[in-house]
Amino acid sequence: MPDIDGLLEARNFTGDQTSTGGFHVKGANAQDWGLQNRLSRIFRPSTGRTVMLAFDHGYFVGPMAGLERLDRDIAPLAPQADAIMMTRGALRTSIPSDTDAAVVLRASGGPSILRELSDEHIALDIEDAIRLNAAALAIQVFIGGEHESRSVANLARLVDVGQRYGIAVLGVTAVGKEMARDARYFRLATRICAEMGAHIVKTYYVADGFETVTASCPVPIIVAGGKKVPELEALTLAYRSIQEGAAGVDMGRNIWQSEHPAAMLAAVRAVVHDGAKPEEAYELYQERAAAGAAS
């Protein structure tokens, strides 16, 4: 066992990751054709980035504000996203099968908001994921949580089966109430996910040192939107995340809890794919919102 007392603080995060093969998704040059093809459905080849729309929240919190009617409130937004992240139940019941958005299926679950959330298990069979044409499977990893070891083992098992069938795995760094929320913690959590084989990692943005989180993770990092904040603030979060090395955002509440969800999704796309600055994207949001209200 390594002597953790003698570890030096990591500090050399500069420089681009060495790449071979020219594939547009970080860390995936050596993957098989099918897995690369699925990653290309998530990450736009022209930019190497993604705008993912997350609405899997109901699997542990139920019908929260903005998710009361998935068919009415979420399905119309799906065509505007590069990828959509949800449960298999939500996909089958509420999302039209002609959608072009890449499907990212929530693959872990168990406890509700009323219990210890880290007590999760794999809750999806790979055959069902194949039937649903999933591009990726999402699983929470609770580094520092009560059931950390099991969540890491769940990730490892899902990676094994994902590799077998060419389906990517998205490791989600879950943050409990008592867990740290700084760059050092997120470097640890994201690196563990990548070292265990995750092809993509979803984590949170931090203002101090986020570029070290993205630099030290050998696979793409996408940033969670988190709780609902004013639109300009959310667009600023997306902009800073991209500028500091993220390969996209996975937003939920900051889109479908916005007063004008479609306009907000368009503004986020402008930041991620077109390099729009937050103020420019906010102007686009206001224009789209006004046009929608007029129609």
Coordinates of N, CA and C in Angstrom, one line a residue, residues 150-293:
R150 N -18.4 0.7 -3.1 CA -19.4 0.1 -4.0 C -19.7 0.9 -5.3
S151 N -19.7 2.2 -5.1 CA -20.0 3.0 -6.3 C -18.8 2.9 -7.3
V152 N -17.6 2.8 -6.8 CA -16.5 2.6 -7.7 C -16.5 1.3 -8.4
A153 N -16.9 0.2 -7.6 CA -17.1 -1.1 -8.2 C -18.2 -1.1 -9.2
N154 N -19.3 -0.4 -8.9 CA -20.4 -0.3 -9.9 C -19.8 0.3 -11.2
L155 N -19.0 1.3 -11.1 CA -18.5 2.0 -12.3 C -17.6 1.0 -13.1
A156 N -16.7 0.3 -12.4 CA -15.8 -0.7 -13.0 C -16.6 -1.8 -13.8
R157 N -17.7 -2.3 -13.2 CA -18.5 -3.3 -13.8 C -19.2 -2.8 -15.0
L158 N -19.7 -1.5 -15.0 CA -20.3 -0.9 -16.1 C -19.4 -0.7 -17.2
V159 N -18.1 -0.3 -16.9 CA -17.1 -0.1 -17.9 C -16.8 -1.4 -18.6
D160 N -16.7 -2.5 -17.9 CA -16.4 -3.8 -18.5 C -17.5 -4.1 -19.5
V161 N -18.7 -4.0 -19.2 CA -19.8 -4.4 -20.1 C -19.9 -3.3 -21.2
G162 N -19.7 -2.1 -20.9 CA -19.7 -1.0 -22.0 C -18.6 -1.3 -23.0
Q163 N -17.4 -1.6 -22.6 CA -16.4 -1.9 -23.5 C -16.7 -3.2 -24.4
R164 N -17.4 -4.1 -23.8 CA -17.7 -5.3 -24.5 C -18.6 -5.0 -25.7
Y165 N -19.6 -4.1 -25.5 CA -20.5 -3.8 -26.5 C -20.4 -2.4 -27.2
G166 N -19.3 -1.7 -26.9 CA -19.0 -0.5 -27.6 C -19.9 0.7 -27.1
I167 N -20.3 0.7 -25.9 CA -21.1 1.8 -25.3 C -20.3 2.5 -24.3
A168 N -20.3 3.9 -24.4 CA -19.5 4.7 -23.5 C -20.1 4.7 -22.1
V169 N -19.2 5.0 -21.2 CA -19.7 5.2 -19.8 C -19.3 6.6 -19.3
L170 N -20.3 7.2 -18.7 CA -20.2 8.6 -18.1 C -20.2 8.4 -16.6
G171 N -19.0 8.7 -16.0 CA -18.9 8.7 -14.6 C -19.3 10.1 -14.0
V172 N -20.3 10.1 -13.1 CA -20.8 11.4 -12.6 C -20.2 11.5 -11.1
T173 N -19.5 12.6 -10.9 CA -18.9 12.7 -9.6 C -19.9 13.4 -8.6
A174 N -20.6 12.5 -7.9 CA -21.6 13.0 -7.0 C -21.0 13.7 -5.8
V175 N -21.7 14.8 -5.3 CA -21.2 15.6 -4.2 C -22.2 15.6 -3.1
G176 N -21.9 15.0 -2.0 CA -22.9 15.0 -0.9 C -22.7 16.3 -0.1
K177 N -23.6 16.4 0.9 CA -23.6 17.7 1.7 C -22.3 17.8 2.5
E178 N -21.7 16.8 2.9 CA -20.5 16.9 3.7 C -19.2 16.8 2.9
M179 N -19.3 16.6 1.6 CA -18.1 16.5 0.8 C -17.5 17.8 0.4
A180 N -16.2 17.8 0.2 CA -15.5 19.0 -0.2 C -15.9 19.4 -1.6
R181 N -15.8 20.7 -1.9 CA -16.2 21.1 -3.3 C -15.1 22.1 -3.8
D182 N -13.9 21.6 -3.9 CA -12.8 22.4 -4.4 C -12.0 21.6 -5.5
A183 N -11.0 22.3 -6.1 CA -10.3 21.7 -7.2 C -9.6 20.4 -6.8
R184 N -9.0 20.4 -5.6 CA -8.3 19.2 -5.1 C -9.2 18.0 -5.1
Y185 N -10.4 18.2 -4.5 CA -11.4 17.1 -4.4 C -11.8 16.7 -5.8
F186 N -12.1 17.6 -6.7 CA -12.6 17.2 -8.1 C -11.5 16.6 -8.9
R187 N -10.2 17.0 -8.7 CA -9.1 16.3 -9.3 C -9.1 14.8 -8.9
L188 N -9.3 14.6 -7.6 CA -9.3 13.2 -7.1 C -10.5 12.5 -7.7
A189 N -11.7 13.0 -7.6 CA -12.9 12.3 -8.0 C -12.9 12.0 -9.5
T190 N -12.5 13.0 -10.4 CA -12.6 12.8 -11.8 C -11.5 11.9 -12.3
R191 N -10.3 12.0 -11.6 CA -9.2 11.1 -12.0 C -9.5 9.6 -11.7
I192 N -10.1 9.4 -10.5 CA -10.5 8.0 -10.2 C -11.5 7.5 -11.2
C193 N -12.5 8.3 -11.6 CA -13.4 7.8 -12.6 C -12.7 7.4 -13.9
A194 N -11.8 8.3 -14.4 CA -11.1 8.0 -15.6 C -10.2 6.8 -15.5
E195 N -9.5 6.7 -14.3 CA -8.6 5.6 -14.1 C -9.3 4.2 -14.1
M196 N -10.6 4.3 -13.6 CA -11.4 3.1 -13.6 C -12.0 2.8 -15.0
G197 N -11.8 3.6 -15.9 CA -12.2 3.3 -17.3 C -13.3 4.2 -17.9
A198 N -13.9 5.1 -17.1 CA -15.0 6.0 -17.7 C -14.5 6.7 -18.9
H199 N -15.3 6.8 -19.9 CA -14.9 7.5 -21.1 C -15.2 9.0 -21.1
I200 N -16.1 9.4 -20.2 CA -16.5 10.8 -20.0 C -16.7 10.9 -18.5
V201 N -16.4 12.1 -18.0 CA -16.7 12.4 -16.6 C -17.5 13.7 -16.5
K202 N -18.5 13.7 -15.7 CA -19.3 14.8 -15.4 C -19.0 15.3 -14.0
T203 N -18.7 16.6 -13.9 CA -18.3 17.1 -12.5 C -18.8 18.6 -12.4
Y204 N -18.4 19.2 -11.4 CA -18.8 20.6 -11.1 C -17.7 21.6 -11.3
Y205 N -18.1 22.8 -11.7 CA -17.1 23.9 -11.9 C -16.8 24.5 -10.6
V206 N -15.5 24.8 -10.4 CA -15.0 25.6 -9.3 C -14.2 26.8 -9.9
A207 N -14.4 28.0 -9.3 CA -13.7 29.2 -9.8 C -12.2 29.1 -9.6
D208 N -11.7 28.4 -8.6 CA -10.3 28.4 -8.3 C -9.7 27.1 -8.7
G209 N -9.0 27.1 -9.8 CA -8.2 25.9 -10.2 C -9.0 24.9 -11.0
F210 N -10.1 25.2 -11.7 CA -10.8 24.3 -12.5 C -9.9 23.8 -13.6
E211 N -9.1 24.6 -14.2 CA -8.2 24.2 -15.3 C -7.3 23.0 -14.9
T212 N -7.0 22.9 -13.6 CA -6.2 21.7 -13.2 C -7.0 20.5 -13.2
V213 N -8.3 20.6 -13.0 CA -9.2 19.4 -13.0 C -9.3 18.9 -14.4
T214 N -9.5 19.8 -15.4 CA -9.6 19.3 -16.7 C -8.3 18.8 -17.3
A215 N -7.2 19.4 -16.9 CA -5.9 19.0 -17.4 C -5.5 17.7 -16.9
S216 N -5.8 17.4 -15.6 CA -5.4 16.1 -15.0 C -6.3 14.9 -15.3
C217 N -7.4 15.2 -16.0 CA -8.3 14.1 -16.3 C -8.1 13.7 -17.8
P218 N -7.7 12.4 -18.1 CA -7.4 12.0 -19.5 C -8.5 11.8 -20.4
V219 N -9.8 12.0 -19.9 CA -11.0 11.9 -20.8 C -11.7 13.2 -20.7
P220 N -12.7 13.4 -21.6 CA -13.4 14.7 -21.5 C -14.2 14.9 -20.3
I221 N -14.2 16.1 -19.8 CA -15.0 16.6 -18.7 C -16.1 17.4 -19.2
I222 N -17.3 17.1 -18.7 CA -18.5 18.0 -19.0 C -19.0 18.5 -17.6
V223 N -19.5 19.7 -17.6 CA -19.8 20.4 -16.4 C -21.3 20.4 -16.1
A224 N -21.6 20.0 -14.8 CA -23.0 20.0 -14.4 C -23.5 21.4 -14.2
G225 N -24.7 21.7 -14.6 CA -25.3 23.0 -14.4 C -25.6 23.4 -12.9
G226 N -26.0 22.3 -12.2 CA -26.3 22.6 -10.8 C -27.6 23.2 -10.6
K227 N -27.8 23.9 -9.4 CA -29.1 24.5 -9.1 C -29.4 25.7 -10.0
K228 N -30.7 26.1 -10.1 CA -31.1 27.1 -11.0 C -30.5 28.5 -10.5
V229 N -29.9 29.2 -11.4 CA -29.4 30.5 -11.1 C -29.8 31.4 -12.3
P230 N -29.7 32.8 -12.1 CA -30.1 33.6 -13.2 C -29.4 33.3 -14.5
E231 N -30.1 33.5 -15.7 CA -29.6 33.0 -17.0 C -28.1 33.5 -17.3
L232 N -27.8 34.8 -17.0 CA -26.5 35.3 -17.3 C -25.5 34.6 -16.5
E233 N -25.8 34.3 -15.3 CA -24.9 33.5 -14.4 C -24.6 32.1 -14.9
A234 N -25.7 31.5 -15.4 CA -25.5 30.1 -15.9 C -24.7 30.1 -17.2
L235 N -24.9 31.1 -18.0 CA -24.1 31.2 -19.3 C -22.6 31.6 -19.0
T236 N -22.4 32.3 -17.9 CA -21.0 32.6 -17.5 C -20.3 31.3 -17.0
L237 N -21.1 30.5 -16.3 CA -20.6 29.2 -15.8 C -20.2 28.4 -17.0
A238 N -21.0 28.3 -18.0 CA -20.7 27.5 -19.2 C -19.5 28.0 -19.9
Y239 N -19.4 29.4 -20.1 CA -18.3 30.0 -20.8 C -17.0 29.7 -20.1
R240 N -17.0 29.9 -18.8 CA -15.7 29.7 -18.0 C -15.3 28.2 -18.0
S241 N -16.3 27.4 -18.0 CA -16.0 25.9 -18.0 C -15.3 25.6 -19.3
I242 N -15.8 26.1 -20.4 CA -15.2 25.8 -21.7 C -13.9 26.4 -21.9
Q243 N -13.7 27.6 -21.4 CA -12.4 28.3 -21.5 C -11.4 27.6 -20.7
E244 N -11.8 26.9 -19.7 CA -10.8 26.3 -18.8 C -10.7 24.8 -19.0
G245 N -11.1 24.3 -20.2 CA -10.8 23.0 -20.6 C -12.0 22.0 -20.6
A246 N -13.2 22.4 -20.2 CA -14.3 21.4 -20.3 C -14.7 21.2 -21.8
A247 N -15.2 20.0 -22.0 CA -15.6 19.6 -23.4 C -17.1 19.8 -23.6
G248 N -17.8 20.4 -22.6 CA -19.2 20.6 -22.8 C -19.9 20.8 -21.4
V249 N -21.2 21.0 -21.5 CA -22.0 21.1 -20.3 C -23.1 20.1 -20.3
D250 N -23.6 19.8 -19.1 CA -24.7 18.9 -19.0 C -25.7 19.7 -18.1
M251 N -26.6 20.4 -18.7 CA -27.5 21.3 -17.9 C -28.9 20.8 -17.8
G252 N -29.5 21.0 -16.7 CA -30.9 20.5 -16.5 C -31.7 21.7 -16.0
R253 N -31.6 22.0 -14.7 CA -32.5 23.0 -14.1 C -32.3 24.4 -14.7
N254 N -31.1 24.7 -15.1 CA -30.8 26.0 -15.7 C -31.4 26.1 -17.1
I255 N -31.9 25.0 -17.6 CA -32.6 25.1 -18.9 C -34.1 24.9 -18.7
W256 N -34.6 23.8 -18.1 CA -36.0 23.6 -18.0 C -36.7 24.3 -16.9
Q257 N -35.9 24.9 -16.0 CA -36.5 25.8 -15.0 C -36.4 27.3 -15.4
S258 N -35.8 27.5 -16.6 CA -35.8 28.9 -17.1 C -37.2 29.3 -17.5
E259 N -37.5 30.6 -17.5 CA -38.8 31.0 -18.0 C -39.0 30.7 -19.5
H260 N -37.8 30.7 -20.2 CA -37.8 30.4 -21.6 C -36.8 29.3 -22.0
P261 N -37.2 28.0 -21.8 CA -36.2 27.0 -21.9 C -35.6 26.8 -23.2
A262 N -36.3 26.9 -24.3 CA -35.8 26.8 -25.7 C -34.8 27.9 -25.9
A263 N -35.1 29.1 -25.5 CA -34.2 30.2 -25.7 C -32.9 30.0 -24.9
M264 N -33.0 29.5 -23.7 CA -31.8 29.3 -22.9 C -31.0 28.2 -23.5
L265 N -31.6 27.1 -24.0 CA -30.8 26.1 -24.6 C -30.0 26.6 -25.9
A266 N -30.7 27.5 -26.6 CA -30.0 28.1 -27.8 C -28.8 28.9 -27.4
A267 N -29.0 29.6 -26.3 CA -27.9 30.5 -25.8 C -26.7 29.6 -25.3
V268 N -27.0 28.5 -24.6 CA -25.9 27.6 -24.1 C -25.2 27.0 -25.3
R269 N -25.9 26.6 -26.4 CA -25.3 26.1 -27.6 C -24.3 27.2 -28.2
A270 N -24.7 28.4 -28.2 CA -23.9 29.5 -28.7 C -22.6 29.6 -28.0
V271 N -22.7 29.4 -26.6 CA -21.4 29.5 -25.8 C -20.5 28.3 -26.1
V272 N -21.1 27.1 -26.1 CA -20.3 25.9 -26.2 C -19.8 25.7 -27.6
H273 N -20.6 25.9 -28.6 CA -20.1 25.5 -30.0 C -19.6 26.7 -30.8
D274 N -20.1 27.9 -30.5 CA -19.8 29.1 -31.3 C -18.8 30.0 -30.6
G275 N -18.5 29.8 -29.3 CA -17.6 30.6 -28.6 C -18.2 31.9 -28.2
A276 N -19.5 32.0 -28.1 CA -20.1 33.3 -27.7 C -19.7 33.6 -26.3
K277 N -19.5 34.9 -26.0 CA -19.3 35.3 -24.6 C -20.6 35.4 -23.9
P278 N -20.5 35.3 -22.6 CA -21.8 35.3 -21.8 C -22.8 36.4 -22.1
E279 N -22.3 37.6 -22.3 CA -23.2 38.7 -22.6 C -23.8 38.6 -24.0
E280 N -23.0 38.1 -25.0 CA -23.6 37.8 -26.3 C -24.6 36.8 -26.3
A281 N -24.3 35.7 -25.5 CA -25.3 34.6 -25.4 C -26.6 35.1 -24.7
Y282 N -26.4 35.9 -23.7 CA -27.6 36.4 -23.0 C -28.5 37.3 -23.9
E283 N -27.8 38.1 -24.8 CA -28.6 38.8 -25.8 C -29.4 37.9 -26.7
L284 N -28.8 36.8 -27.1 CA -29.4 35.8 -27.9 C -30.6 35.2 -27.1
Y285 N -30.4 34.9 -25.9 CA -31.5 34.4 -25.0 C -32.7 35.4 -25.0
Q286 N -32.4 36.7 -24.8 CA -33.5 37.7 -24.7 C -34.2 37.8 -26.1
E287 N -33.4 37.7 -27.2 CA -34.1 37.8 -28.5 C -35.0 36.6 -28.7
R288 N -34.5 35.4 -28.4 CA -35.3 34.2 -28.7 C -36.5 34.2 -27.7
A289 N -36.3 34.6 -26.5 CA -37.4 34.7 -25.6 C -38.5 35.6 -26.0
A290 N -38.1 36.8 -26.5 CA -39.0 37.8 -27.0 C -39.8 37.2 -28.2
A291 N -39.1 36.6 -29.1 CA -39.7 36.0 -30.3 C -40.7 34.9 -30.0
G292 N -40.3 34.1 -29.0 CA -41.2 33.1 -28.5 C -42.5 33.6 -27.9
A293 N -42.3 34.7 -27.1 CA -43.4 35.3 -26.4 C -44.4 35.9 -27.4

